[in-house]
Coordinates of C-alpha atoms in Angstrom, one line a residue:
Chain A
M21 CA 1.4 25.6 14.1
R22 CA 2.6 28.2 12.1
F23 CA 0.5 31.1 11.8
D24 CA -0.3 30.6 8.5
L25 CA -1.6 27.4 8.6
S26 CA -3.7 28.7 12.0
V27 CA -5.2 30.8 9.9
I28 CA -6.3 29.0 7.6
A29 CA -7.4 26.1 10.8
Q30 CA -9.7 28.8 11.8
W31 CA -11.6 29.3 8.1
V32 CA -12.6 25.1 8.4
E33 CA -15.7 24.0 9.9
P34 CA -15.5 21.2 12.2
G35 CA -16.4 17.9 10.6
A36 CA -15.3 19.2 7.2
R37 CA -14.1 17.2 4.1
V38 CA -10.6 18.3 3.5
L39 CA -7.8 17.0 0.6
D40 CA -4.6 19.2 1.8
L41 CA -2.2 19.5 -1.4
G42 CA 0.8 19.3 -0.9
C43 CA 0.2 18.7 2.9
G44 CA 4.4 17.5 4.0
A45 CA 4.4 15.3 7.5
G46 CA 0.9 16.4 7.8
V47 CA 1.0 19.0 10.4
L48 CA -2.6 21.1 9.0
L49 CA -4.4 17.9 8.3
D50 CA -3.2 16.6 11.8
H51 CA -4.6 18.9 13.7
L52 CA -8.1 19.9 12.2
T53 CA -8.4 15.9 11.9
R54 CA -7.6 16.6 15.9
E55 CA -9.2 19.6 16.8
K56 CA -12.0 19.3 13.9
G57 CA -12.7 16.2 13.5
V58 CA -12.6 16.4 9.7
R59 CA -12.7 13.7 7.1
G60 CA -9.2 14.8 5.3
T61 CA -7.2 13.5 2.9
G62 CA -3.3 14.8 2.2
V63 CA -1.4 14.4 -1.3
E64 CA 2.3 14.6 -1.3
I65 CA 5.2 13.9 -3.4
D66 CA 7.8 13.2 -0.5
E67 CA 7.5 9.8 0.4
E68 CA 9.8 10.6 3.1
K69 CA 6.9 12.9 4.1
A70 CA 4.1 11.2 3.0
S71 CA 4.6 8.2 4.8
A72 CA 5.5 10.6 8.5
A73 CA 2.1 11.4 7.5
I74 CA 0.3 8.0 7.2
A75 CA 2.8 7.5 10.0
K76 CA 0.8 9.5 12.0
G77 CA -2.7 8.2 11.6
L78 CA -3.9 10.0 8.7
T79 CA -5.0 9.4 5.6
V80 CA -2.2 10.3 2.5
L81 CA -1.6 9.4 -1.7
H82 CA 2.4 9.4 -2.1
G83 CA 1.8 10.7 -5.1
D84 CA 2.2 14.0 -8.0
I85 CA -0.5 16.5 -6.8
F86 CA -2.6 17.0 -10.5
A87 CA -2.6 13.2 -10.9
E88 CA -4.4 12.5 -7.7
I89 CA -6.9 15.3 -7.9
A90 CA -8.0 14.3 -10.9
D91 CA -9.2 11.2 -9.8
Y92 CA -11.6 12.7 -7.7
P93 CA -15.1 13.3 -8.9
D94 CA -17.1 16.6 -8.8
Q95 CA -17.4 18.3 -5.6
S96 CA -15.8 15.1 -3.6
F97 CA -14.6 17.6 -0.7
D98 CA -15.6 21.4 1.2
Y99 CA -11.8 22.5 1.2
V100 CA -9.3 22.2 -0.8
I101 CA -5.8 23.5 0.4
L102 CA -2.9 24.7 -0.8
S103 CA -0.9 25.7 1.2
Q104 CA 2.5 27.8 0.1
T105 CA 3.2 25.5 -2.6
L106 CA 1.4 28.0 -5.4
Q107 CA 4.8 29.1 -5.7
Q108 CA 5.9 25.5 -7.4
V109 CA 2.9 24.8 -9.7
Y110 CA 3.5 24.6 -13.4
E111 CA -0.1 25.4 -14.1
P112 CA -1.1 27.3 -11.5
A113 CA -4.9 28.5 -13.0
R114 CA -5.3 24.9 -14.4
L115 CA -4.8 23.5 -10.6
I116 CA -6.8 26.0 -9.4
G117 CA -9.7 25.2 -11.4
E118 CA -9.0 21.3 -10.9
M119 CA -9.2 22.5 -6.6
L120 CA -12.7 24.1 -7.4
R121 CA -13.9 21.0 -9.7
V122 CA -14.0 18.8 -6.5
G123 CA -14.1 20.8 -3.7
R124 CA -16.1 23.6 -3.0
R125 CA -13.8 26.4 -2.0
G126 CA -10.3 26.5 -2.4
I127 CA -7.5 28.1 0.3
V128 CA -4.4 29.1 -1.2
S129 CA -1.7 30.7 0.7
F130 CA 2.6 31.5 -0.6
P131 CA 4.9 34.2 -0.2
N132 CA 4.1 37.8 -1.0
F133 CA 7.2 38.2 -3.2
A134 CA 6.9 41.8 -3.0
V135 CA 7.8 42.5 0.2
W136 CA 9.5 45.2 1.2
Y137 CA 12.4 43.8 2.2
N138 CA 12.7 41.8 -1.2
R139 CA 12.1 44.6 -3.5
L140 CA 14.6 46.9 -1.1
M141 CA 17.3 43.8 -1.9
F142 CA 16.8 43.8 -5.4
L143 CA 16.9 48.3 -5.1
L144 CA 19.9 48.3 -3.3
L145 CA 22.1 45.0 -3.8
G146 CA 20.2 44.6 -7.8
R147 CA 20.2 41.2 -6.9
A148 CA 17.1 37.9 -6.6
P149 CA 15.8 38.7 -3.3
V150 CA 17.2 35.4 -0.6
S151 CA 14.2 35.3 1.9
R152 CA 13.1 34.0 5.1
E153 CA 9.5 33.1 2.8
L154 CA 11.6 32.4 -0.3
P155 CA 15.2 30.9 1.0
Y156 CA 16.4 29.9 -1.6
E157 CA 19.1 31.0 -4.0
W158 CA 18.3 31.2 -7.9
Y159 CA 20.2 28.1 -8.8
D160 CA 18.7 25.6 -6.4
T161 CA 15.1 26.9 -5.6
P162 CA 12.1 24.6 -6.0
N163 CA 10.3 28.1 -7.0
I164 CA 9.4 27.8 -10.3
R165 CA 7.3 31.6 -10.2
V166 CA 7.2 34.6 -7.7
I167 CA 3.7 35.8 -7.0
P168 CA 2.9 39.4 -5.6
I169 CA -0.2 39.6 -3.8
K170 CA -1.0 42.5 -6.0
D171 CA -0.5 39.9 -9.0
F172 CA -2.6 37.1 -7.5
R173 CA -5.7 39.2 -7.0
R174 CA -5.2 40.5 -10.9
F175 CA -4.9 36.8 -11.9
C176 CA -7.9 35.6 -10.3
R177 CA -10.1 38.3 -12.0
K178 CA -9.3 37.6 -15.0
K179 CA -9.6 33.7 -14.6
G180 CA -12.6 33.6 -13.0
F181 CA -12.2 32.6 -9.1
A182 CA -14.0 34.7 -6.8
V183 CA -12.5 35.7 -3.7
R184 CA -14.8 34.7 -0.4
R185 CA -11.9 35.8 2.2
E186 CA -8.3 37.6 1.9
V187 CA -5.8 37.5 5.1
T188 CA -2.4 39.1 4.8
I189 CA 0.3 38.2 7.2
T190 CA 3.1 38.8 8.6
T191 CA 5.4 36.4 10.4
H192 CA 8.5 34.7 9.9
H193 CA 8.6 31.5 8.2
H194 CA 7.8 28.3 10.7
E195 CA 6.9 30.8 13.1
E196 CA 4.0 30.4 15.4
E197 CA 3.3 33.9 15.8
G198 CA 2.7 36.5 13.6
R199 CA -0.6 39.7 12.7
V200 CA -2.7 40.0 9.9
V201 CA -1.5 42.9 7.7
T202 CA -4.2 45.4 6.3
F203 CA -2.8 48.2 5.7
L204 CA -0.6 47.9 2.2
P205 CA -0.3 44.5 2.5
N206 CA 1.4 44.2 -1.3
L207 CA 4.0 46.0 0.4
R208 CA 4.1 44.8 3.6
A209 CA 2.7 41.5 3.8
S210 CA 4.7 38.5 3.8
Y211 CA 2.2 35.7 3.3
G212 CA -1.1 36.4 1.1
I213 CA -4.0 33.6 2.8
Y214 CA -7.6 33.6 -0.4
M215 CA -10.7 31.3 -0.4
L216 CA -12.0 31.1 -3.4
E217 CA -14.7 29.6 -5.4
R218 CA -16.1 29.3 -8.9
F219 CA -17.7 33.1 -9.9
A220 CA -20.5 30.3 -11.1
E221 CA -21.7 29.9 -7.7
R222 CA -21.8 33.1 -6.3
Chain B
M114 CA 8.0 -19.0 3.1
S115 CA 11.1 -16.3 3.1
E116 CA 14.4 -17.2 2.4
Y117 CA 16.4 -14.4 3.5
D118 CA 18.0 -14.2 6.7
V119 CA 16.3 -11.9 8.5
T120 CA 16.6 -9.4 11.8
S121 CA 13.4 -7.4 13.5
L122 CA 13.9 -3.8 13.3
V123 CA 12.1 -3.7 16.6
G124 CA 10.1 -4.9 19.7
G125 CA 10.3 -9.2 20.7
S126 CA 9.9 -12.9 19.4
V127 CA 6.0 -14.4 20.0
G128 CA 8.1 -17.0 21.3
R129 CA 6.3 -20.7 20.7
V130 CA 4.0 -21.1 18.8
E131 CA 1.6 -24.3 17.3
K132 CA -0.3 -24.8 14.1
R133 CA -3.7 -25.8 14.4
F134 CA -6.5 -27.5 12.4
A135 CA -10.1 -26.3 12.1
T136 CA -12.6 -28.9 10.4
L137 CA -14.9 -26.6 7.7
A138 CA -18.3 -27.1 6.5
E139 CA -19.0 -30.4 8.1
P140 CA -22.0 -32.4 7.0
P141 CA -25.0 -31.1 6.1
H142 CA -22.9 -28.1 5.2
T143 CA -20.6 -27.9 2.0
L144 CA -18.0 -25.0 0.7
R145 CA -19.9 -23.9 -2.4
L146 CA -16.6 -23.4 -5.3
E147 CA -16.9 -20.8 -7.7
C148 CA -16.3 -22.8 -10.2
G149 CA -19.6 -24.6 -9.2
R150 CA -18.6 -27.6 -7.0
E151 CA -18.7 -28.7 -3.4
I152 CA -16.5 -29.9 -1.3
G153 CA -16.2 -30.5 2.7
P154 CA -15.6 -31.6 5.0
V155 CA -12.5 -28.7 4.3
T156 CA -9.0 -28.9 6.9
L157 CA -7.7 -25.5 7.6
A158 CA -3.9 -24.6 8.7
Y159 CA -4.2 -21.9 11.5
E160 CA -2.2 -20.1 13.8
T161 CA -3.1 -17.7 16.0
W162 CA -1.2 -14.9 18.8
G163 CA -2.3 -12.3 21.0
E164 CA -6.0 -12.6 22.8
L165 CA -9.0 -11.9 21.2
S166 CA -10.2 -8.4 23.0
P167 CA -14.1 -9.1 25.1
E168 CA -15.5 -6.7 22.7
G169 CA -13.4 -8.8 19.5
D170 CA -13.3 -5.9 18.0
N171 CA -8.9 -6.7 18.0
C172 CA -8.5 -9.3 15.9
V173 CA -6.0 -8.6 12.2
L174 CA -5.8 -11.8 9.8
V175 CA -2.5 -12.4 8.0
C176 CA -2.6 -13.6 4.2
H177 CA 0.1 -15.2 3.2
A178 CA 1.7 -15.2 -0.4
L179 CA 1.2 -18.1 -2.9
T180 CA 3.3 -20.4 -1.9
G181 CA 2.9 -19.3 2.2
D182 CA 1.8 -21.1 5.2
S183 CA 0.1 -20.4 8.8
H184 CA 3.8 -20.3 10.2
A185 CA 4.0 -16.4 10.0
A186 CA 5.1 -15.9 13.2
G187 CA 6.8 -16.9 16.2
Y188 CA 9.2 -21.1 16.6
Y189 CA 7.2 -24.3 16.4
T190 CA 10.3 -25.8 19.1
S191 CA 13.1 -24.5 20.8
E192 CA 15.5 -26.0 18.0
D193 CA 13.6 -24.2 15.2
Q194 CA 16.1 -22.5 13.2
K195 CA 14.1 -19.7 11.5
P196 CA 11.2 -18.3 12.9
G197 CA 7.3 -17.5 11.0
W198 CA 7.5 -16.4 7.9
W199 CA 6.7 -12.5 8.7
D200 CA 8.5 -12.5 12.3
I201 CA 9.7 -9.0 11.4
M202 CA 6.3 -7.1 11.0
I203 CA 3.9 -9.8 14.0
G204 CA 5.1 -9.7 17.6
P205 CA 5.5 -7.7 21.1
G206 CA 6.0 -4.0 20.2
K207 CA 6.1 -5.2 16.4
P208 CA 3.8 -3.4 14.1
I209 CA 0.7 -5.8 13.8
D210 CA 1.5 -6.2 18.0
T211 CA 0.4 -9.3 19.6
D212 CA 0.0 -7.8 22.7
R213 CA -3.0 -5.3 21.3
Y214 CA -3.8 -7.0 18.9
F215 CA -5.2 -10.8 18.0
V216 CA -3.5 -12.4 15.0
V217 CA -4.9 -14.9 12.4
C218 CA -3.3 -16.7 9.7
S219 CA -4.6 -18.9 8.1
N220 CA -3.1 -21.5 5.3
V221 CA -5.1 -21.6 2.3
L222 CA -7.2 -24.2 1.0
G223 CA -6.0 -25.2 -2.3
S224 CA -2.4 -25.4 -0.3
C225 CA -0.7 -28.7 1.1
M226 CA 1.0 -26.8 4.1
G227 CA -1.6 -28.6 6.1
S228 CA -5.1 -27.4 4.5
T229 CA -7.4 -28.9 1.9
G230 CA -6.1 -29.1 -1.5
P231 CA -4.9 -31.7 -4.2
A232 CA -2.1 -33.1 -2.5
S233 CA -4.6 -34.2 0.8
I234 CA -6.7 -36.9 0.8
K235 CA -10.3 -37.7 -1.1
P236 CA -13.0 -37.6 1.8
G237 CA -13.7 -41.3 2.0
T238 CA -11.8 -43.1 -0.2
D239 CA -7.8 -43.9 0.5
E240 CA -6.7 -41.5 -2.1
F241 CA -5.2 -38.1 -2.9
W242 CA -6.9 -35.8 -4.9
G243 CA -4.9 -34.9 -7.5
M244 CA -5.6 -33.0 -10.0
D245 CA -9.5 -34.1 -9.5
F246 CA -8.9 -31.2 -6.7
P247 CA -11.5 -28.6 -7.6
I248 CA -10.2 -25.2 -9.3
V249 CA -10.2 -23.3 -6.1
T250 CA -10.2 -19.9 -6.5
I251 CA -8.8 -16.7 -4.1
G252 CA -12.9 -15.5 -3.7
D253 CA -12.9 -19.3 -1.8
M254 CA -9.7 -19.1 -0.2
V255 CA -11.4 -16.0 1.3
E256 CA -14.7 -17.9 2.0
A257 CA -13.3 -20.6 3.8
Q258 CA -11.3 -18.1 6.0
R259 CA -14.8 -16.4 6.9
L260 CA -15.4 -19.7 8.2
L261 CA -12.5 -20.3 9.8
L262 CA -13.4 -16.8 11.5
D263 CA -17.0 -17.8 12.3
N264 CA -15.6 -20.7 14.1
L265 CA -13.0 -18.6 16.0
G266 CA -15.7 -16.9 17.2
V267 CA -14.4 -13.6 15.2
K268 CA -16.9 -11.4 14.0
R269 CA -15.3 -8.6 12.3
L270 CA -11.8 -7.9 11.3
L271 CA -9.4 -4.9 12.9
S272 CA -7.5 -4.9 9.5
V273 CA -7.1 -7.6 6.9
V274 CA -3.5 -7.5 5.8
G275 CA -1.1 -9.2 3.5
G276 CA 1.2 -8.7 0.6
S277 CA 1.5 -10.3 -3.2
V278 CA -1.0 -13.2 -3.7
G279 CA -1.9 -12.0 0.1
G280 CA -2.9 -9.3 -0.7
M281 CA -5.3 -10.3 -4.2
Q282 CA -7.0 -12.4 -0.6
V283 CA -7.2 -8.8 1.5
L284 CA -9.2 -6.7 -1.0
E285 CA -11.1 -9.7 -2.3
W286 CA -12.0 -9.9 2.0
S287 CA -13.1 -5.9 1.7
V288 CA -15.6 -6.1 -1.6
R289 CA -16.7 -9.8 -0.5
Y290 CA -17.5 -8.9 2.8
P291 CA -17.1 -4.9 3.3
E292 CA -19.4 -5.8 6.7
R293 CA -16.9 -7.9 8.4
V294 CA -13.8 -5.8 7.7
A295 CA -13.0 -2.0 9.0
S296 CA -9.7 -1.9 7.5
A297 CA -7.3 -3.0 4.7
I298 CA -2.9 -3.6 3.9
P299 CA -3.3 -4.3 0.3
L300 CA 1.0 -5.2 0.1
A301 CA 3.0 -5.4 -3.0
T302 CA 0.1 -6.2 -5.4
T303 CA -2.6 -6.4 -7.8
C304 CA -6.4 -6.1 -9.0
E305 CA -5.5 -8.8 -11.4
H306 CA -2.9 -10.2 -12.7
S307 CA -1.2 -8.6 -15.9
A308 CA -0.3 -10.9 -18.7
L309 CA 3.5 -10.9 -17.9
A310 CA 2.7 -12.0 -14.9
I311 CA 0.3 -14.7 -15.8
A312 CA 3.1 -15.7 -18.5
F313 CA 5.6 -16.2 -16.5
N314 CA 2.6 -18.9 -14.4
E315 CA 2.2 -20.1 -17.6
V316 CA 6.0 -21.1 -18.0
A317 CA 6.2 -22.3 -14.2
R318 CA 3.0 -24.4 -15.0
Q319 CA 4.5 -26.1 -17.7
A320 CA 7.8 -26.2 -16.2
I321 CA 5.6 -28.8 -13.9
M322 CA 3.6 -31.0 -16.1
A323 CA 6.4 -31.5 -18.7
D324 CA 8.5 -33.3 -15.7
P325 CA 7.5 -37.0 -17.1
A326 CA 7.0 -37.9 -13.1
W327 CA 4.3 -35.9 -13.5
N328 CA 2.3 -38.4 -14.8
E329 CA -0.9 -36.4 -15.4
G330 CA -0.7 -35.9 -11.4
A331 CA -1.0 -39.5 -10.6
Y332 CA 2.8 -39.3 -9.5
H333 CA 2.0 -40.1 -5.1
G334 CA 4.1 -42.7 -4.9
G335 CA 6.7 -42.1 -6.6
P336 CA 8.4 -40.7 -8.6
F337 CA 7.5 -36.9 -7.9
P338 CA 8.3 -34.2 -10.6
D339 CA 11.3 -32.8 -8.5
Y340 CA 12.8 -31.0 -11.6
G341 CA 9.6 -29.8 -13.1
L342 CA 9.1 -28.3 -9.7
A343 CA 12.4 -27.4 -9.2
V344 CA 12.4 -25.5 -12.5
A345 CA 9.1 -24.0 -11.9
R346 CA 10.6 -22.4 -8.4
M347 CA 13.2 -20.9 -10.4
V348 CA 11.0 -19.0 -12.8
G349 CA 8.7 -17.7 -10.3
H350 CA 12.3 -16.4 -7.7
V351 CA 13.2 -14.2 -10.8
T352 CA 10.2 -12.5 -11.3
Y353 CA 11.2 -12.3 -6.5
L354 CA 14.5 -10.2 -7.6
S355 CA 15.0 -7.3 -9.3
D356 CA 17.8 -6.1 -11.5
E357 CA 19.6 -4.2 -9.1
A358 CA 19.1 -6.8 -6.5
M359 CA 20.6 -9.5 -8.5
R360 CA 23.5 -7.4 -10.1
R361 CA 24.4 -6.4 -6.1
K362 CA 23.8 -9.9 -5.1
F363 CA 25.3 -12.1 -7.7
G364 CA 26.3 -9.8 -10.9
R365 CA 28.6 -12.3 -12.7
N366 CA 30.6 -14.4 -10.2
L367 CA 31.1 -17.8 -11.6
Q368 CA 30.9 -20.0 -8.5
D369 CA 33.7 -22.1 -7.2
R370 CA 35.6 -22.0 -10.2
C371 CA 37.9 -18.9 -11.3
S372 CA 37.2 -19.7 -14.9
L373 CA 34.6 -21.2 -17.7
T374 CA 34.6 -24.5 -18.2
Y375 CA 32.4 -24.5 -21.9
R376 CA 30.4 -27.0 -20.8
F377 CA 26.5 -26.7 -20.0
E378 CA 27.2 -27.1 -15.8
P379 CA 26.4 -24.2 -13.7
E380 CA 29.3 -21.7 -13.2
F381 CA 27.5 -18.1 -12.4
Q382 CA 26.6 -17.6 -8.8
V383 CA 23.1 -16.6 -9.7
E384 CA 23.3 -20.2 -11.7
S385 CA 23.3 -22.5 -8.6
Y386 CA 21.8 -20.1 -6.9
L387 CA 18.5 -21.0 -8.8
R388 CA 19.6 -24.1 -8.1
H389 CA 19.6 -24.9 -4.6
Q390 CA 16.2 -22.2 -4.1
G391 CA 14.0 -24.8 -6.7
R392 CA 16.1 -27.5 -5.2
K393 CA 14.9 -27.0 -1.3
F394 CA 11.1 -25.9 -2.8
T395 CA 10.6 -29.2 -3.5
E396 CA 11.6 -30.9 0.2
R397 CA 8.7 -28.5 1.1
F398 CA 5.7 -28.1 -1.9
D399 CA 4.0 -30.0 -4.0
A400 CA 4.3 -30.1 -7.6
N401 CA 0.0 -30.2 -8.0
T402 CA -0.3 -28.0 -5.3
F403 CA 2.1 -25.1 -7.4
L404 CA 0.2 -25.5 -10.3
Y405 CA -3.2 -25.1 -8.6
L406 CA -2.3 -21.8 -6.6
T407 CA -0.9 -20.3 -9.7
K408 CA -4.3 -20.8 -11.6
A409 CA -6.2 -19.2 -8.4
A410 CA -3.9 -16.3 -8.9
D411 CA -4.3 -16.2 -12.7
Y412 CA -7.9 -15.9 -12.5
F413 CA -8.6 -13.5 -10.0
S414 CA -10.0 -10.0 -11.3
L415 CA -11.8 -8.5 -8.4
A416 CA -13.2 -6.4 -11.5
Q417 CA -14.5 -9.0 -13.2
A418 CA -15.7 -10.3 -10.2
W419 CA -17.3 -8.1 -9.2
G420 CA -17.9 -5.0 -11.1
G421 CA -18.8 -6.0 -14.3
G422 CA -15.4 -5.3 -15.7
S423 CA -14.9 -1.8 -13.8
L424 CA -12.7 -1.6 -11.1
T425 CA -14.8 1.6 -9.7
R426 CA -18.0 -0.6 -10.0
A427 CA -16.0 -3.6 -7.6
F428 CA -14.5 -0.9 -4.7
S429 CA -18.6 1.0 -4.5
R430 CA -19.2 -2.5 -2.5
A431 CA -16.4 -1.8 -0.7
A432 CA -16.6 0.2 3.0
C433 CA -13.5 0.1 4.4
R434 CA -9.5 2.3 4.7
Y435 CA -7.1 0.7 3.3
L436 CA -3.6 0.9 2.8
V437 CA -2.2 0.4 -0.2
A438 CA 2.4 0.3 -0.4
S439 CA 3.8 -0.7 -4.0
F440 CA 7.9 -1.1 -3.9
T441 CA 9.7 1.3 -6.5
S442 CA 12.1 -2.1 -8.2
D443 CA 8.3 -4.3 -7.6
W444 CA 8.5 -5.7 -11.5
L445 CA 6.1 -8.8 -11.1
Y446 CA 2.9 -6.4 -9.4
P447 CA 4.6 -2.7 -10.3
T448 CA 3.2 0.7 -8.8
Y449 CA 1.0 1.5 -11.5
Q450 CA -1.4 -1.5 -10.4
S451 CA -1.1 -0.2 -6.9
R452 CA -2.4 2.8 -8.4
A453 CA -5.1 1.7 -10.4
M454 CA -6.6 -0.1 -7.0
V455 CA -6.6 3.1 -5.3
Q456 CA -7.8 5.6 -8.0
A457 CA -11.0 3.3 -7.7
M458 CA -11.2 3.6 -4.1
K459 CA -10.9 7.4 -4.2
K460 CA -13.8 7.7 -7.3
N461 CA -15.9 5.2 -4.2
G462 CA -15.2 8.3 -1.8
L463 CA -13.0 5.7 -0.2
Q464 CA -10.6 6.6 2.3
V465 CA -7.5 5.4 1.2
S466 CA -3.6 6.3 2.0
F467 CA -1.3 5.4 -0.8
C468 CA 2.9 5.3 -1.0
E469 CA 5.2 3.8 -2.9
I470 CA 8.5 2.7 -0.9
T471 CA 11.8 2.8 -2.0
A472 CA 13.4 -0.1 -2.1
D473 CA 15.8 -1.9 -4.9
L474 CA 15.1 -5.8 -3.9
G475 CA 12.0 -6.7 -5.7
H476 CA 8.9 -8.3 -5.1
D477 CA 10.2 -10.0 -2.4
A478 CA 10.5 -6.6 -0.6
F479 CA 6.9 -6.5 1.3
L480 CA 9.1 -9.8 3.3
L481 CA 12.3 -8.0 4.6
P482 CA 12.7 -5.0 7.2
S483 CA 11.4 -2.0 6.4
A484 CA 11.2 0.9 8.8
R485 CA 9.4 2.6 6.5
L486 CA 6.5 -0.2 5.9
N487 CA 6.7 -0.6 9.9
S488 CA 6.5 3.2 10.7
L489 CA 2.8 3.0 7.8
I490 CA 1.9 -0.2 9.1
T491 CA 2.6 0.6 12.9
G492 CA 0.1 4.4 12.6
F493 CA -2.4 2.7 10.8
L494 CA -3.6 0.5 12.7
T495 CA -2.8 2.1 15.9
D496 CA -5.1 4.8 14.4
T497 CA -7.6 1.8 12.9
L498 CA -8.1 0.6 16.7
A499 CA -8.5 3.9 17.8
R500 CA -11.7 4.8 15.3
V501 CA -12.9 1.6 16.0
R502 CA -13.3 1.7 19.7
E503 CA -14.6 5.8 19.3
G504 CA -16.9 4.8 17.0
G505 CA -17.4 1.8 15.8
D506 CA -17.4 3.7 12.2
A507 CA -13.2 3.2 10.9
L508 CA -13.8 6.1 8.4

């Protein structure tokens, strides 16, 4: 399993109720179900990926994240996970708000746009960064947002999302190895992973 | 039932199968129907494949659609041209794997395909029921299936699966008998008919009732209202296809001619196709039965029956896990209707998987080979059986 997913998996207690938004073919959900006995549901908009996940025996809804999350009553889950999808979401604040409505905690991960090699590429070549984490050209990218770790922290403060845990890591996309970065993460980390709660519940 | 020549994607054939008949609700018992009347004894035609496990935990009930029957898989004789209507799905190594599951398909109460209905003889007389037959509902059909399963010694279903009107029975099962259903697979179905679906059914019924031979339903002894029944089937058939499927299959092609005749003869291929389907249907189906079965489908409303009008409240009774699938080109039971049931299930904290399958073949897509549908059902049933065997709780 990808390193960033294994970090998320470590945060989830056995037997928890989990909603995985943008679950893809269900790698994380499958792991959590088999290894941790979670009761999980995934949401995936791509028919092929959603059906592949269902074919694994997972509970998955083929549909849009915003539409699917809206149906759940408050606090239906212990964790709502949004793994590497935030950069593709139109209304991130509303989505995280919804995540913290239906779930006790939200887990959000995204590629750090401010990582040094992105900066270098822009500075030296004057071109939009294309990296392992964000491998798209400006004209074909599904990623409508760029998210530096520093900006995400500001965003959480401003919107009232309490950061319960933060792990910044450097890893190659789709690789199982990686390490945690604590020194200058906004410059050195390729991913940020956050566990969020609502301020009100602190 | 399917008029498609289909080849299976995976697995083998169940081989020869025999239609059997169960007599239920025998005196002193009767079957009390939702309309208030009581009937009995009642006959249901059914077929089974595979073996019931010693624990009795591997039974899959297959529910057929409107004019289908118990013959879901295999062949009656070695000369049979076509296997049962869902042979692509049921068999050794197939998604509903007869090596692993005990599979039952019964003909519904009210049908003319071997069960008690308007086309059968009224007990104690030598007359056909005809329009004296009480109106039966989807709930009554499920009640009769429940009696059959009692007879077969099946206490709890691993899964109940069906498409279209069969899917209505699936939904009814899961809400009426939550303790007896571990999982449910409603395909290409709805919790209640839209005005559009009722409208088409009414046109079909009017076609039958406007046929002079219908004779208020007392046509036994002939002549039969074949013309009306054929038109009814033609109407139905149009709703089972899609714009795309019809365009590809027929376009505006002419049949057996190269120019227009300027007369009211069947000229376009689609016209002669529909006439052929209508004619073929009259050879195997009874007109009154068509009236009753379409009425049952129109009456079906899970929200009204179990939730006082609220679908969410209706599903609060359910305790199984669900796999819901719809098809993109199904305009009879469009995806929004499947999403509505999924929404109500979610609001009750039920475990539900949903997939909208891309298919341009319209409502009938669930009867046709689909690698996607196969993988969904295979994975869902495999996991459900594993869960049931682990802890007895499919959720």
